[in-house]
CSV table of C-alpha atoms and ligand atoms in Angstrom, one decimal:
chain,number,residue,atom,x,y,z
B,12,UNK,CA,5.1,-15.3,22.9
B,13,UNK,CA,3.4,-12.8,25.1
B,14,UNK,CA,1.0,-11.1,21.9
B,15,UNK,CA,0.0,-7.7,24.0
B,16,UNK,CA,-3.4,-6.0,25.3
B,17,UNK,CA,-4.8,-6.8,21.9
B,18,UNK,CA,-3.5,-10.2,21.9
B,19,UNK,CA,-3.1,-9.8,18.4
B,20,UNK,CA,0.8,-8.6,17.2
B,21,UNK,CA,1.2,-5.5,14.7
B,22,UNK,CA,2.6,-6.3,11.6
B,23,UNK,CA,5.8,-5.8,9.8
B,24,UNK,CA,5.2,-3.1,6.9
B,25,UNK,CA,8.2,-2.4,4.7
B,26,UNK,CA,8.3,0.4,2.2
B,27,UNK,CA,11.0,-0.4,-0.6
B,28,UNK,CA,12.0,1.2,-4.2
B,29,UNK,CA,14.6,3.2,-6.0
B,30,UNK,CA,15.8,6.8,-4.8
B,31,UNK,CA,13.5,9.7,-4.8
B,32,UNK,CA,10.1,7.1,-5.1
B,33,UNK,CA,8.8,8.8,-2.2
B,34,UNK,CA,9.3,6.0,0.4
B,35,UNK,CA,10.0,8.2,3.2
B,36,UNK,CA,6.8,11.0,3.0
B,37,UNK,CA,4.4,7.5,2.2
B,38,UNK,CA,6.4,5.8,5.4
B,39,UNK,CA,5.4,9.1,7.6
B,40,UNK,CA,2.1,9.8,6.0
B,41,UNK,CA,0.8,5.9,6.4
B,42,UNK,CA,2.0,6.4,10.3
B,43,UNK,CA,0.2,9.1,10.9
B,44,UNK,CA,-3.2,7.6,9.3
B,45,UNK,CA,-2.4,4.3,10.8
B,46,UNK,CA,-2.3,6.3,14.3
B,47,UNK,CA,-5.3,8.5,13.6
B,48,UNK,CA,-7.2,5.3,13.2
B,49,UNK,CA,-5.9,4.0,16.8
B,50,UNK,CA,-4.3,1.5,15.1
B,51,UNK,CA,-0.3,1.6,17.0
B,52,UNK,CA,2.3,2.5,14.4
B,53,UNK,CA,5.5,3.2,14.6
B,54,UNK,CA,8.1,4.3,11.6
B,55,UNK,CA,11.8,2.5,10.8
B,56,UNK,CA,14.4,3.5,8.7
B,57,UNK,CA,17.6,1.3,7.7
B,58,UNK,CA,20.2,2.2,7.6
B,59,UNK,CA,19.7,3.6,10.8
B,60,UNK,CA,22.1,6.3,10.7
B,61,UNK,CA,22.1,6.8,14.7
B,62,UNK,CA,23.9,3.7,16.3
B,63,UNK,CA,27.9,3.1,16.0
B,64,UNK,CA,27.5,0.7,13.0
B,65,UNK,CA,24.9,2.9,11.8
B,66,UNK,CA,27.8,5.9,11.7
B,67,UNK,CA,30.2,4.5,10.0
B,68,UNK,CA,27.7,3.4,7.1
B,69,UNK,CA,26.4,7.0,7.2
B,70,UNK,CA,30.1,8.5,6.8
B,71,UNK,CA,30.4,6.0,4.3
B,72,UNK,CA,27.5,6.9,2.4
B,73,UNK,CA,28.4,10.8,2.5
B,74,UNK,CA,31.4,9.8,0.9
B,75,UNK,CA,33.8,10.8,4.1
B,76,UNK,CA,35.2,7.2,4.3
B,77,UNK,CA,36.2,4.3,2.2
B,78,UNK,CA,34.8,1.1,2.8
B,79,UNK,CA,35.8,-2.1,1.3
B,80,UNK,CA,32.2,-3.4,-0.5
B,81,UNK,CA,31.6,-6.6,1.6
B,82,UNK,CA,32.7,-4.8,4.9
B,83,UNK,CA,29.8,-2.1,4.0
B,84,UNK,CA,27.3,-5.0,3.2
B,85,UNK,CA,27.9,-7.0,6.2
B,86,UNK,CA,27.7,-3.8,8.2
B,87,UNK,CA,24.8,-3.2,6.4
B,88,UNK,CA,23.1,-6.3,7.4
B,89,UNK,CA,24.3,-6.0,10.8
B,90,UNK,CA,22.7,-2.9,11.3
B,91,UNK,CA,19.3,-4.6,10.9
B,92,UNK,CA,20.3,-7.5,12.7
B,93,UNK,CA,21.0,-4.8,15.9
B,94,UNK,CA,17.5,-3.8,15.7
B,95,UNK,CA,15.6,-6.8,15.6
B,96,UNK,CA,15.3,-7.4,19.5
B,97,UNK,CA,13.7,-3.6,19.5
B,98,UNK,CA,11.4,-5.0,16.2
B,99,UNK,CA,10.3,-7.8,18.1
B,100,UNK,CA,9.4,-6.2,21.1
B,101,UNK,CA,7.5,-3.4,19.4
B,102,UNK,CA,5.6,-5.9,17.1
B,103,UNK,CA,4.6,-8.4,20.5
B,104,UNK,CA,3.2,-5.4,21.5
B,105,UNK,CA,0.6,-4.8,19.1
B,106,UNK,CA,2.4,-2.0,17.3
B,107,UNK,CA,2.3,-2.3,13.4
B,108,UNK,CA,6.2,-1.2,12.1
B,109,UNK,CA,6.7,0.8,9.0
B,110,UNK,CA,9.8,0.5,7.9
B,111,UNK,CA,11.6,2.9,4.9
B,112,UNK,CA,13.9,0.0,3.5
B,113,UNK,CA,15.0,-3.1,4.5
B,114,UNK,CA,17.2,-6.0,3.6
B,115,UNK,CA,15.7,-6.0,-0.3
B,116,UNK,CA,17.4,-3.1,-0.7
B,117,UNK,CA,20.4,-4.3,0.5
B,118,UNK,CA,20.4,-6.7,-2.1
B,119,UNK,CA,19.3,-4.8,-4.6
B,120,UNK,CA,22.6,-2.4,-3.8
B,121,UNK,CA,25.2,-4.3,-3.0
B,122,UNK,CA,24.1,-7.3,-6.2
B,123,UNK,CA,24.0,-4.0,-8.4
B,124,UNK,CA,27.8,-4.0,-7.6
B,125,UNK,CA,29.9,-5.7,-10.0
B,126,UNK,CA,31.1,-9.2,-8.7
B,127,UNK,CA,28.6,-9.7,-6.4
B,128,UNK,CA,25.9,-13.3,-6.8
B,129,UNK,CA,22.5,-12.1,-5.5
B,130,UNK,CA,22.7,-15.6,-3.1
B,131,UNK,CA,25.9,-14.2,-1.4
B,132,UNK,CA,24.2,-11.2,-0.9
B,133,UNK,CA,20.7,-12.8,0.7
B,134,UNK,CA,23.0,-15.2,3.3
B,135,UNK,CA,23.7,-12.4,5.8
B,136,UNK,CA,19.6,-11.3,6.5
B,137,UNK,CA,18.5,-14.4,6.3
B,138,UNK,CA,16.8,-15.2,9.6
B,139,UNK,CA,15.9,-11.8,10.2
B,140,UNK,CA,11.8,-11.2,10.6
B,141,UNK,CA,10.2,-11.3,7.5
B,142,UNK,CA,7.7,-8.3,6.8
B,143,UNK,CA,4.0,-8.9,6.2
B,144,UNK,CA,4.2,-6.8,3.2
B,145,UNK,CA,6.6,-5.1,0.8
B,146,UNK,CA,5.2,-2.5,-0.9
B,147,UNK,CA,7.4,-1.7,-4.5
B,148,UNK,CA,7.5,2.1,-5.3
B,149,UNK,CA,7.4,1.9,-8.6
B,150,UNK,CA,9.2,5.0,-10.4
B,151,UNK,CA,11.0,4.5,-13.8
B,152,UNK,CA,13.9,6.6,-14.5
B,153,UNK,CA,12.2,9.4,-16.7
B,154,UNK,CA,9.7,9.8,-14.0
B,155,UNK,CA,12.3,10.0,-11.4
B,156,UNK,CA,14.9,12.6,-13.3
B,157,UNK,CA,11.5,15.3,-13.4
B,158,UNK,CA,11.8,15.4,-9.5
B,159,UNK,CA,14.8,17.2,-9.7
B,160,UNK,CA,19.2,16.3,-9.7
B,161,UNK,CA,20.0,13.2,-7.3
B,162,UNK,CA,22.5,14.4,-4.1
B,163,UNK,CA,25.9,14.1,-3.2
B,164,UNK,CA,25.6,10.3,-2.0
B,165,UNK,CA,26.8,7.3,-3.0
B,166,UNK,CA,24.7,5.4,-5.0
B,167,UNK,CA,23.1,8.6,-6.6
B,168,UNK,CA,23.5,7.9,-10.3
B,169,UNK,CA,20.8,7.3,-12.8
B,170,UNK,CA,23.6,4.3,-14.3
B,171,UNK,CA,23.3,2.6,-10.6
B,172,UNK,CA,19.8,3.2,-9.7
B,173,UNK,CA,18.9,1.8,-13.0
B,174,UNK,CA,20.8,-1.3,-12.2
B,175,UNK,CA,19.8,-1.4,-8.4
B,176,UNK,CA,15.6,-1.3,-10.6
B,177,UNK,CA,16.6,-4.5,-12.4
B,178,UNK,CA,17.6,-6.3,-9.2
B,179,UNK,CA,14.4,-5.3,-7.2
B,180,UNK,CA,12.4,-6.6,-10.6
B,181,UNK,CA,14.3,-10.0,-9.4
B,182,UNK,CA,13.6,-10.0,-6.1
B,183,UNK,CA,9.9,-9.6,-6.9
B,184,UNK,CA,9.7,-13.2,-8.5
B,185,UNK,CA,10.0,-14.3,-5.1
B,186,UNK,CA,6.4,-16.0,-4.2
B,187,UNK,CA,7.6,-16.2,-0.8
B,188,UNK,CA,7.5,-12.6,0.1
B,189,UNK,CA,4.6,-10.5,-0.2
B,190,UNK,CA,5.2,-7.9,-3.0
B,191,UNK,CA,2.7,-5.6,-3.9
B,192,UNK,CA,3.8,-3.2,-6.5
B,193,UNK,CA,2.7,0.6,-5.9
B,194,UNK,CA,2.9,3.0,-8.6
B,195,UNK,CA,4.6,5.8,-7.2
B,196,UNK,CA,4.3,8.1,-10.3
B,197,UNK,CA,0.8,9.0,-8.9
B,198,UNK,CA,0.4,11.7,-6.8
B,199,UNK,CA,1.0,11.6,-3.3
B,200,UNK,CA,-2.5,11.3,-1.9
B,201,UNK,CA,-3.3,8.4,-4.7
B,202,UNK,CA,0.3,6.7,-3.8
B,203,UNK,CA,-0.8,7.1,-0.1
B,204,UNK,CA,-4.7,5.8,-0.7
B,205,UNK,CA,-3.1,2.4,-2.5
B,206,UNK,CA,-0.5,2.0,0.4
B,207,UNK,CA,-3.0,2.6,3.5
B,208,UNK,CA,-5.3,-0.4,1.6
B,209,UNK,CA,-2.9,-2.8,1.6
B,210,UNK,CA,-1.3,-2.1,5.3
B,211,UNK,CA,-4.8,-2.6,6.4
B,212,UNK,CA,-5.2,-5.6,4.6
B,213,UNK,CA,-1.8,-7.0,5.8
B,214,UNK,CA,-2.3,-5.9,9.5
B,215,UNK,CA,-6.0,-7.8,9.6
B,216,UNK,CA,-3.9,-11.4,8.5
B,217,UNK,CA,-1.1,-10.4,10.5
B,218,UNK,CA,-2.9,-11.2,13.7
B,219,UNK,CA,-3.6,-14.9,13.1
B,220,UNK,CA,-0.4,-15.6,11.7
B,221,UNK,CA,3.2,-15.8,13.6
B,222,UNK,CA,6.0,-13.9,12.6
B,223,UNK,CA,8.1,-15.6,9.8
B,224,UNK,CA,12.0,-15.5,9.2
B,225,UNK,CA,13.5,-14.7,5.6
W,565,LIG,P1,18.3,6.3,2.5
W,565,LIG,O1,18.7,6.8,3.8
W,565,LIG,O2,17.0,5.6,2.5
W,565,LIG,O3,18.4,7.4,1.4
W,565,LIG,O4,19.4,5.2,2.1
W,565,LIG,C1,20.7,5.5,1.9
W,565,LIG,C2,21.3,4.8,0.7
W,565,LIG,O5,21.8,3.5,1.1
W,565,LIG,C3,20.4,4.6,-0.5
W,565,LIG,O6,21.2,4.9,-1.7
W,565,LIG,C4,20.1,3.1,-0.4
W,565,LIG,C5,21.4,2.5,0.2
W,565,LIG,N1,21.1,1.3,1.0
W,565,LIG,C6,20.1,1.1,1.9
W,565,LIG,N2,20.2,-0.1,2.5
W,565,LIG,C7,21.3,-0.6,1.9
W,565,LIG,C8,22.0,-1.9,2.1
W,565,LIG,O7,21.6,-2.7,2.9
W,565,LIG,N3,23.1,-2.1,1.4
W,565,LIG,C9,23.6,-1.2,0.5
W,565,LIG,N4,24.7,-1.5,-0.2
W,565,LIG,N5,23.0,0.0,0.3
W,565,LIG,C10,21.9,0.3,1.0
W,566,LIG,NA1,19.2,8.5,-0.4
W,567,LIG,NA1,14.2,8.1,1.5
């Protein structure tokens, strides 16, 4: 594979955690010092809202349409699946990807559901590239309630997002995947300080190593 000016590929970063953690500021904020630097960066986000599948899970979401709960997983899934062509060529290419969420936390959803085995709910991303890193942002419940009433969304409960917590906690027993727990009760330049340490860390390994599959 053709590994860019650099010859060295960027590295997968994924940001993952409960509502209101702060995923999304940290995701911008470690772009921007990633850039400053001159290291190439580029933020995701799944679900990406902006392509067809990507509508229909955002209508979903916003509570304008019913979706049966596989469908919406395997759509979901697909809607990282569509991406990962882009992903590829972007991380040949030396740029290091930030991405706010990615297939933990559709597993952490979706298995918070009741019915659904955690395996069923792995199958459909498996194969997909696996990040370099997963940072955790650590929030507990009490923490996250001070920063104000959750939105209109689906999935916007303290009863759900305390379930969707106890699923992450088993998806961080994976040794396979690199977890690093952040705690996100810090403030945000502390949270940020921790995150930019170990992205630097994982982009430095990332350039001897291949990209791997979950
Ligand atoms: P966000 O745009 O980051 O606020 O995410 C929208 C909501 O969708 C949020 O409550 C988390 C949830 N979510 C993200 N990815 C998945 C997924 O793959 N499956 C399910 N069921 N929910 C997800
Ligand atoms: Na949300
Ligand atoms: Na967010």
């Amino acid at each position: 594979q053709w590994l860019g000016m650099a010859g060295t590929r960027g590295a997968l970063i994924v940001l993952e955690g409960v509502d209101r953690a702060g995923k999304t500021t940290q995701c911008s904020k470690l772009v921007q010092a990633l850039q400053q630097s001159g290291r190439p960066a580029e933020m995701m986000r799944f679900p990406d809202r902006t392509t067809t599948i990507g509508q229909l899970i955002g209508a979903y979401l916003e509570n304008k349409s019913d979706l049966e709960d596989h469908t919406v997983h395997l759509l979901f899934s697909a809607n990282r699946w569509e991406m990962v062509p882009l992903m590829k060529k972007k991380l040949e290419q030396g740029i290091t990807l930030v991405v706010d969420r990615y297939a933990f936390s559709g597993v952490a959803f979706t298995s918070a559901k009741p019915g659904f085995r955690l395996d069923w709910c792995m199958q459909p991303d498996v194969g997909l590239p696996k990040p370099d890193l997963v940072m955790f942002l650590q929030l507990n419940p009490a923490e996250a309630a001070l920063r104000g009433q959750f939105g209109q969304e689906r999935y916007e409960t303290s009863v759900f997002q305390r379930t969707v917590q106890q699923r992450f906690e088993q998806l961080m027993k994976d040794q396979t995947v690199n977890w690093q727990v952040i705690d996100a009760a810090q403030n945000i330049e502390n949270v940020h300080r921790d995150i930019t340490a170990h992205s630097l860390n994982a982009i430095n390994k990332a350039q001897n190593l291949p990209l791997g599959e979950l």
